[in-house]
PDB file of C-alpha atoms in Angstrom:
ATOM      1  CA  PRO A   1      32.065   9.429 146.309  1.00  0.00           C
ATOM      2  CA  VAL A   2      29.968  11.175 148.982  1.00  0.00           C
ATOM      3  CA  GLN A   3      28.495   9.549 152.075  1.00  0.00           C
ATOM      4  CA  ILE A   4      25.431  11.192 153.630  1.00  0.00           C
ATOM      5  CA  SER A   5      24.389  10.475 157.219  1.00  0.00           C
ATOM      6  CA  PHE A   6      21.542  11.937 159.312  1.00  0.00           C
ATOM      7  CA  ALA A   7      21.507  12.435 163.072  1.00  0.00           C
ATOM      8  CA  ALA A   8      18.180  13.366 164.687  1.00  0.00           C
ATOM      9  CA  ASN A   9      17.438  14.275 168.299  1.00  0.00           C
ATOM     10  CA  ASP A  10      14.327  15.149 170.266  1.00  0.00           C
ATOM     11  CA  ASN A  11      14.281  17.832 172.950  1.00  0.00           C
ATOM     12  CA  GLU A  12      14.844  16.665 176.513  1.00  0.00           C
ATOM     13  CA  GLY A  13      11.609  15.351 177.940  1.00  0.00           C
ATOM     14  CA  GLY A  14      10.168  14.787 174.479  1.00  0.00           C
ATOM     15  CA  SER A  15       8.489  11.695 173.157  1.00  0.00           C
ATOM     16  CA  GLY A  16      11.592  10.499 171.295  1.00  0.00           C
ATOM     17  CA  ILE A  17      12.391   9.883 167.636  1.00  0.00           C
ATOM     18  CA  LEU A  18      10.010   7.832 165.570  1.00  0.00           C
ATOM     19  CA  LYS A  19      11.615   8.055 162.141  1.00  0.00           C
ATOM     20  CA  THR A  20      13.869  10.098 159.872  1.00  0.00           C
ATOM     21  CA  GLU A  21      12.964  10.241 156.194  1.00  0.00           C
ATOM     22  CA  TYR A  22      14.617  11.532 153.066  1.00  0.00           C
ATOM     23  CA  SER A  23      13.662  12.099 149.448  1.00  0.00           C
ATOM     24  CA  LEU A  24      15.839  12.254 146.318  1.00  0.00           C
ATOM     25  CA  ASP A  25      13.040  13.202 143.892  1.00  0.00           C
ATOM     26  CA  ASN A  26      11.880  16.542 145.313  1.00  0.00           C
ATOM     27  CA  GLY A  27       9.478  14.965 147.765  1.00  0.00           C
ATOM     28  CA  LEU A  28       7.545  12.596 145.490  1.00  0.00           C
ATOM     29  CA  ILE A  29       8.776   9.514 147.362  1.00  0.00           C
ATOM     30  CA  TRP A  30      10.026   9.467 150.959  1.00  0.00           C
ATOM     31  CA  GLN A  31      12.260   6.704 152.290  1.00  0.00           C
ATOM     32  CA  ASN A  32      12.999   5.805 155.886  1.00  0.00           C
ATOM     33  CA  TYR A  33      16.596   6.408 156.863  1.00  0.00           C
ATOM     34  CA  TYR A  34      18.466   3.418 158.251  1.00  0.00           C
ATOM     35  CA  ASP A  35      22.032   3.705 156.988  1.00  0.00           C
ATOM     36  CA  SER A  36      24.305   6.105 155.158  1.00  0.00           C
ATOM     37  CA  ILE A  37      23.461   7.075 151.579  1.00  0.00           C
ATOM     38  CA  ILE A  38      26.320   6.781 149.088  1.00  0.00           C
ATOM     39  CA  PHE A  39      26.526   8.843 145.894  1.00  0.00           C
ATOM     40  CA  ASN A  40      28.929   7.258 143.408  1.00  0.00           C
ATOM     41  CA  ASP A  41      28.017   9.037 140.181  1.00  0.00           C
ATOM     42  CA  SER A  42      28.822  12.553 139.072  1.00  0.00           C
ATOM     43  CA  GLY A  43      25.903  14.950 139.175  1.00  0.00           C
ATOM     44  CA  GLU A  44      23.973  17.402 141.328  1.00  0.00           C
ATOM     45  CA  TYR A  45      21.620  15.899 143.910  1.00  0.00           C
ATOM     46  CA  LEU A  46      18.918  17.589 145.993  1.00  0.00           C
ATOM     47  CA  ILE A  47      18.212  15.809 149.276  1.00  0.00           C
ATOM     48  CA  LEU A  48      15.076  16.601 151.274  1.00  0.00           C
ATOM     49  CA  TYR A  49      14.903  15.289 154.837  1.00  0.00           C
ATOM     50  CA  LYS A  50      12.762  15.489 157.985  1.00  0.00           C
ATOM     51  CA  THR A  51      12.221  13.686 161.276  1.00  0.00           C
ATOM     52  CA  THR A  52       9.017  12.729 163.104  1.00  0.00           C
ATOM     53  CA  ASP A  53       8.813  12.148 166.846  1.00  0.00           C
ATOM     54  CA  LYS A  54       6.646   9.576 168.594  1.00  0.00           C
ATOM     55  CA  ALA A  55       4.080  12.178 169.460  1.00  0.00           C
ATOM     56  CA  GLY A  56       3.503  12.887 165.778  1.00  0.00           C
ATOM     57  CA  ASN A  57       5.380  16.190 165.508  1.00  0.00           C
ATOM     58  CA  VAL A  58       6.994  16.495 162.064  1.00  0.00           C
ATOM     59  CA  GLU A  59      10.033  18.622 161.522  1.00  0.00           C
ATOM     60  CA  GLU A  60       9.884  21.245 158.792  1.00  0.00           C
ATOM     61  CA  THR A  61      11.464  19.795 155.657  1.00  0.00           C
ATOM     62  CA  LYS A  62      15.128  20.678 155.195  1.00  0.00           C
ATOM     63  CA  GLU A  63      17.234  20.347 152.097  1.00  0.00           C
ATOM     64  CA  ARG A  64      20.846  19.906 151.122  1.00  0.00           C
ATOM     65  CA  THR A  65      22.403  20.019 147.646  1.00  0.00           C
ATOM     66  CA  VAL A  66      25.304  17.691 146.904  1.00  0.00           C
ATOM     67  CA  LYS A  67      27.411  18.386 143.815  1.00  0.00           C
ATOM     68  CA  LEU A  68      29.628  15.535 142.744  1.00  0.00           C
ATOM     69  CA  ASP A  69      32.172  15.545 139.928  1.00  0.00           C
ATOM     70  CA  LEU A  70      34.398  12.465 139.801  1.00  0.00           C
ATOM     71  CA  ILE A  71      35.499  12.783 136.179  1.00  0.00           C
ATOM     72  CA  LYS A  72      38.623  14.588 135.067  1.00  0.00           C
ATOM     73  CA  PRO A  73      38.320  16.807 132.003  1.00  0.00           C
ATOM     74  CA  GLU A  74      39.945  15.762 128.758  1.00  0.00           C
ATOM     75  CA  THR A  75      41.933  17.943 126.392  1.00  0.00           C
ATOM     76  CA  GLN A  76      42.450  17.238 122.714  1.00  0.00           C
ATOM     77  CA  ILE A  77      45.197  18.790 120.602  1.00  0.00           C
ATOM     78  CA  ASN A  78      44.919  19.669 116.942  1.00  0.00           C
ATOM     79  CA  MET A  79      47.799  20.774 114.714  1.00  0.00           C
ATOM     80  CA  SER A  80      47.403  22.496 111.376  1.00  0.00           C
ATOM     81  CA  GLY A  81      50.106  23.289 108.862  1.00  0.00           C
ATOM     82  CA  ASP A  82      51.768  21.847 105.785  1.00  0.00           C
ATOM     83  CA  LEU A  83      52.846  18.337 106.716  1.00  0.00           C
ATOM     84  CA  GLY A  84      55.892  17.064 104.879  1.00  0.00           C
ATOM     85  CA  ASN A  85      57.785  13.780 105.227  1.00  0.00           C
ATOM     86  CA  ASN A  86      58.683  11.814 108.347  1.00  0.00           C
ATOM     87  CA  GLY A  87      56.337  13.787 110.607  1.00  0.00           C
ATOM     88  CA  PHE A  88      57.921  17.162 109.846  1.00  0.00           C
ATOM     89  CA  TYR A  89      55.855  20.254 109.169  1.00  0.00           C
ATOM     90  CA  ILE A  90      57.299  22.430 106.427  1.00  0.00           C
ATOM     91  CA  SER A  91      55.385  25.546 107.436  1.00  0.00           C
ATOM     92  CA  ALA A  92      54.488  27.393 110.591  1.00  0.00           C
ATOM     93  CA  THR A  93      52.245  25.154 112.680  1.00  0.00           C
ATOM     94  CA  GLU A  94      49.147  26.232 114.609  1.00  0.00           C
ATOM     95  CA  VAL A  95      48.248  24.269 117.745  1.00  0.00           C
ATOM     96  CA  THR A  96      44.697  24.334 119.103  1.00  0.00           C
ATOM     97  CA  LEU A  97      43.660  22.873 122.472  1.00  0.00           C
ATOM     98  CA  THR A  98      40.040  21.828 122.960  1.00  0.00           C
ATOM     99  CA  ALA A  99      38.835  20.645 126.368  1.00  0.00           C
ATOM    100  CA  ALA A 100      35.613  18.954 127.471  1.00  0.00           C
ATOM    101  CA  ASP A 101      34.280  18.123 130.930  1.00  0.00           C
ATOM    102  CA  GLN A 102      31.922  15.175 131.374  1.00  0.00           C
ATOM    103  CA  GLY A 103      31.726  15.486 135.149  1.00  0.00           C
ATOM    104  CA  GLY A 104      29.273  18.367 135.151  1.00  0.00           C
ATOM    105  CA  SER A 105      31.122  21.088 137.030  1.00  0.00           C
ATOM    106  CA  GLY A 106      32.401  22.745 133.851  1.00  0.00           C
ATOM    107  CA  LEU A 107      35.849  23.753 132.712  1.00  0.00           C
ATOM    108  CA  PHE A 108      37.924  26.059 134.851  1.00  0.00           C
ATOM    109  CA  LYS A 109      41.107  26.380 132.831  1.00  0.00           C
ATOM    110  CA  THR A 110      43.311  24.862 130.151  1.00  0.00           C
ATOM    111  CA  GLU A 111      47.040  25.471 130.359  1.00  0.00           C
ATOM    112  CA  TYR A 112      50.217  24.518 128.564  1.00  0.00           C
ATOM    113  CA  SER A 113      53.961  24.468 129.120  1.00  0.00           C
ATOM    114  CA  LEU A 114      56.792  24.824 126.644  1.00  0.00           C
ATOM    115  CA  ASP A 115      59.609  24.173 129.131  1.00  0.00           C
ATOM    116  CA  ASN A 116      58.726  20.693 130.368  1.00  0.00           C
ATOM    117  CA  GLY A 117      56.409  21.901 133.101  1.00  0.00           C
ATOM    118  CA  LEU A 118      58.580  24.529 134.757  1.00  0.00           C
ATOM    119  CA  ASN A 119      56.119  27.268 133.810  1.00  0.00           C
ATOM    120  CA  TRP A 120      52.464  26.917 132.869  1.00  0.00           C
ATOM    121  CA  LEU A 121      50.596  29.412 130.694  1.00  0.00           C
ATOM    122  CA  ALA A 122      46.834  29.871 130.436  1.00  0.00           C
ATOM    123  CA  TYR A 123      45.550  28.793 127.043  1.00  0.00           C
ATOM    124  CA  GLY A 124      43.300  31.293 125.336  1.00  0.00           C
ATOM    125  CA  SER A 125      44.042  31.219 121.630  1.00  0.00           C
ATOM    126  CA  PRO A 126      45.926  28.983 119.165  1.00  0.00           C
ATOM    127  CA  ILE A 127      49.675  28.667 119.687  1.00  0.00           C
ATOM    128  CA  ILE A 128      51.912  29.311 116.675  1.00  0.00           C
ATOM    129  CA  PHE A 129      55.203  27.443 116.260  1.00  0.00           C
ATOM    130  CA  ASP A 130      57.293  29.142 113.591  1.00  0.00           C
ATOM    131  CA  ASN A 131      60.893  28.153 114.293  1.00  0.00           C
ATOM    132  CA  ASP A 132      62.680  25.176 112.801  1.00  0.00           C
ATOM    133  CA  GLY A 133      63.427  22.368 115.212  1.00  0.00           C
ATOM    134  CA  GLU A 134      61.677  19.955 117.541  1.00  0.00           C
ATOM    135  CA  HIS A 135      59.253  21.510 120.004  1.00  0.00           C
ATOM    136  CA  ASN A 136      57.606  19.833 122.974  1.00  0.00           C
ATOM    137  CA  ILE A 137      54.334  21.002 124.496  1.00  0.00           C
ATOM    138  CA  LEU A 138      52.688  19.763 127.698  1.00  0.00           C
ATOM    139  CA  PHE A 139      49.018  20.535 128.251  1.00  0.00           C
ATOM    140  CA  ARG A 140      46.196  19.799 130.696  1.00  0.00           C
ATOM    141  CA  SER A 141      42.806  21.063 131.870  1.00  0.00           C
ATOM    142  CA  THR A 142      41.172  21.572 135.264  1.00  0.00           C
ATOM    143  CA  ASP A 143      37.426  21.585 135.912  1.00  0.00           C
ATOM    144  CA  SER A 144      35.527  23.838 138.292  1.00  0.00           C
ATOM    145  CA  ALA A 145      35.415  21.082 140.927  1.00  0.00           C
ATOM    146  CA  GLY A 146      39.223  20.933 141.018  1.00  0.00           C
ATOM    147  CA  ASN A 147      39.852  17.749 139.012  1.00  0.00           C
ATOM    148  CA  THR A 148      43.008  18.095 136.910  1.00  0.00           C
ATOM    149  CA  GLU A 149      43.806  15.648 134.141  1.00  0.00           C
ATOM    150  CA  GLU A 150      47.219  14.045 133.835  1.00  0.00           C
ATOM    151  CA  ASN A 151      49.718  16.002 131.775  1.00  0.00           C
ATOM    152  CA  LYS A 152      49.577  15.229 128.073  1.00  0.00           C
ATOM    153  CA  GLU A 153      52.511  15.686 125.732  1.00  0.00           C
ATOM    154  CA  GLN A 154      52.940  16.389 122.037  1.00  0.00           C
ATOM    155  CA  LYS A 155      56.111  16.786 119.979  1.00  0.00           C
ATOM    156  CA  ILE A 156      56.081  19.118 116.985  1.00  0.00           C
ATOM    157  CA  LYS A 157      58.824  18.913 114.369  1.00  0.00           C
ATOM    158  CA  ILE A 158      59.249  21.836 111.984  1.00  0.00           C
ATOM    159  CA  ASP A 159      61.656  22.236 109.076  1.00  0.00           C
ATOM    160  CA  LYS A 160      60.789  25.157 106.801  1.00  0.00           C
ATOM    161  CA  THR A 161      64.303  25.630 105.443  1.00  0.00           C
ATOM    162  CA  ALA A 162      65.377  23.996 102.187  1.00  0.00           C
ATOM    163  CA  PRO A 163      68.706  22.134 102.147  1.00  0.00           C
ATOM    164  CA  ILE A 164      71.673  23.490 100.240  1.00  0.00           C
ATOM    165  CA  THR A 165      73.437  21.497  97.526  1.00  0.00           C
ATOM    166  CA  GLN A 166      76.978  22.264  96.371  1.00  0.00           C
ATOM    167  CA  ILE A 167      78.483  20.904  93.171  1.00  0.00           C
ATOM    168  CA  SER A 168      82.146  20.336  92.480  1.00  0.00           C
ATOM    169  CA  SER A 169      83.559  19.175  89.176  1.00  0.00           C
ATOM    170  CA  ALA A 170      86.928  17.957  87.986  1.00  0.00           C
ATOM    171  CA  GLY A 171      88.384  17.948  84.504  1.00  0.00           C
ATOM    172  CA  THR A 172      90.811  19.826  82.251  1.00  0.00           C
ATOM    173  CA  LEU A 173      89.654  23.361  81.641  1.00  0.00           C
ATOM    174  CA  GLY A 174      90.214  24.776  78.181  1.00  0.00           C
ATOM    175  CA  ASN A 175      89.185  28.135  76.757  1.00  0.00           C
ATOM    176  CA  ASN A 176      85.920  30.038  77.160  1.00  0.00           C
ATOM    177  CA  GLY A 177      84.628  27.805  79.957  1.00  0.00           C
ATOM    178  CA  TRP A 178      84.914  24.609  77.938  1.00  0.00           C
ATOM    179  CA  ARG A 179      86.301  21.423  79.418  1.00  0.00           C
ATOM    180  CA  ILE A 180      88.610  19.466  77.188  1.00  0.00           C
ATOM    181  CA  SER A 181      88.558  16.181  79.107  1.00  0.00           C
ATOM    182  CA  ASP A 182      86.102  13.867  80.805  1.00  0.00           C
ATOM    183  CA  ILE A 183      84.360  15.555  83.723  1.00  0.00           C
ATOM    184  CA  SER A 184      83.397  14.113  87.096  1.00  0.00           C
ATOM    185  CA  ALA A 185      80.823  15.971  89.177  1.00  0.00           C
ATOM    186  CA  GLU A 186      80.070  15.536  92.858  1.00  0.00           C
ATOM    187  CA  LEU A 187      76.964  16.805  94.651  1.00  0.00           C
ATOM    188  CA  ILE A 188      77.193  17.546  98.377  1.00  0.00           C
ATOM    189  CA  ALA A 189      73.978  18.411 100.244  1.00  0.00           C
ATOM    190  CA  THR A 190      73.656  19.782 103.782  1.00  0.00           C
ATOM    191  CA  ASP A 191      70.647  20.492 105.939  1.00  0.00           C
ATOM    192  CA  ASN A 192      72.231  22.242 108.870  1.00  0.00           C
ATOM    193  CA  GLN A 193      69.534  24.827 109.495  1.00  0.00           C
ATOM    194  CA  GLY A 194      66.343  22.864 108.912  1.00  0.00           C
ATOM    195  CA  GLY A 195      67.431  19.876 110.927  1.00  0.00           C
ATOM    196  CA  SER A 196      65.319  17.096 109.406  1.00  0.00           C
ATOM    197  CA  GLY A 197      68.238  15.647 107.440  1.00  0.00           C
ATOM    198  CA  ILE A 198      68.687  14.865 103.755  1.00  0.00           C
ATOM    199  CA  LEU A 199      66.105  12.611 102.137  1.00  0.00           C
ATOM    200  CA  LYS A 200      67.483  12.609  98.590  1.00  0.00           C
ATOM    201  CA  THR A 201      69.523  14.579  96.064  1.00  0.00           C
ATOM    202  CA  GLU A 202      68.488  14.559  92.399  1.00  0.00           C
ATOM    203  CA  TYR A 203      69.987  15.828  89.165  1.00  0.00           C
ATOM    204  CA  SER A 204      68.751  16.425  85.639  1.00  0.00           C
ATOM    205  CA  LEU A 205      70.685  16.513  82.359  1.00  0.00           C
ATOM    206  CA  ASP A 206      67.765  17.648  80.202  1.00  0.00           C
ATOM    207  CA  ASP A 207      66.607  20.985  81.638  1.00  0.00           C
ATOM    208  CA  GLY A 208      64.551  19.374  84.364  1.00  0.00           C
ATOM    209  CA  GLN A 209      62.414  17.116  82.196  1.00  0.00           C
ATOM    210  CA  THR A 210      63.784  13.999  83.845  1.00  0.00           C
ATOM    211  CA  TRP A 211      65.245  13.772  87.342  1.00  0.00           C
ATOM    212  CA  GLN A 212      67.516  11.019  88.622  1.00  0.00           C
ATOM    213  CA  VAL A 213      68.443  10.207  92.192  1.00  0.00           C
ATOM    214  CA  TYR A 214      72.099  10.973  92.864  1.00  0.00           C
TER     215      TYR A 214
END
């Protein structure tokens, strides 16, 4: 908030101050000044003011512009990509930052950090995350008045790599690849590279027409 005060003086030997007036509507209405004026709302204000002495001399009207922005900007994040299960994206993910300033001074900059705030980069175009793993992005905006919003944070989980399933079987092997005893088969799945972990393993005994959970 801004506090405005006026101090008027009359030249030595003058008649003395009669009144100081101010206007907040470009001179349509003038108010006598008695105490400080407080501006609590964001906006741009034009103040006209003048003083009259007891002899009737009126000072030439002066003006002062007060620009007030008490509102921090706000930044929204949008992520686009192929969303799989459990919050994981299964494709490259594009991150877009969109900022708005309600205080009136306008946006100065939007920035982001990929190393927990050690380094900040100016945001200018969408950010592409293409590597498997969990990524963390901090972001914030600053308006032209100097208000900076609190850091915001978003986690992005990407797993574009399919798991790998190995099969092992046991039984008596005969000729020409035929087994001549009961067979037991074991399926072992790993997801070392993608990192999201195994959700399920399935098998089919009829050329893929019907799948069963292993």
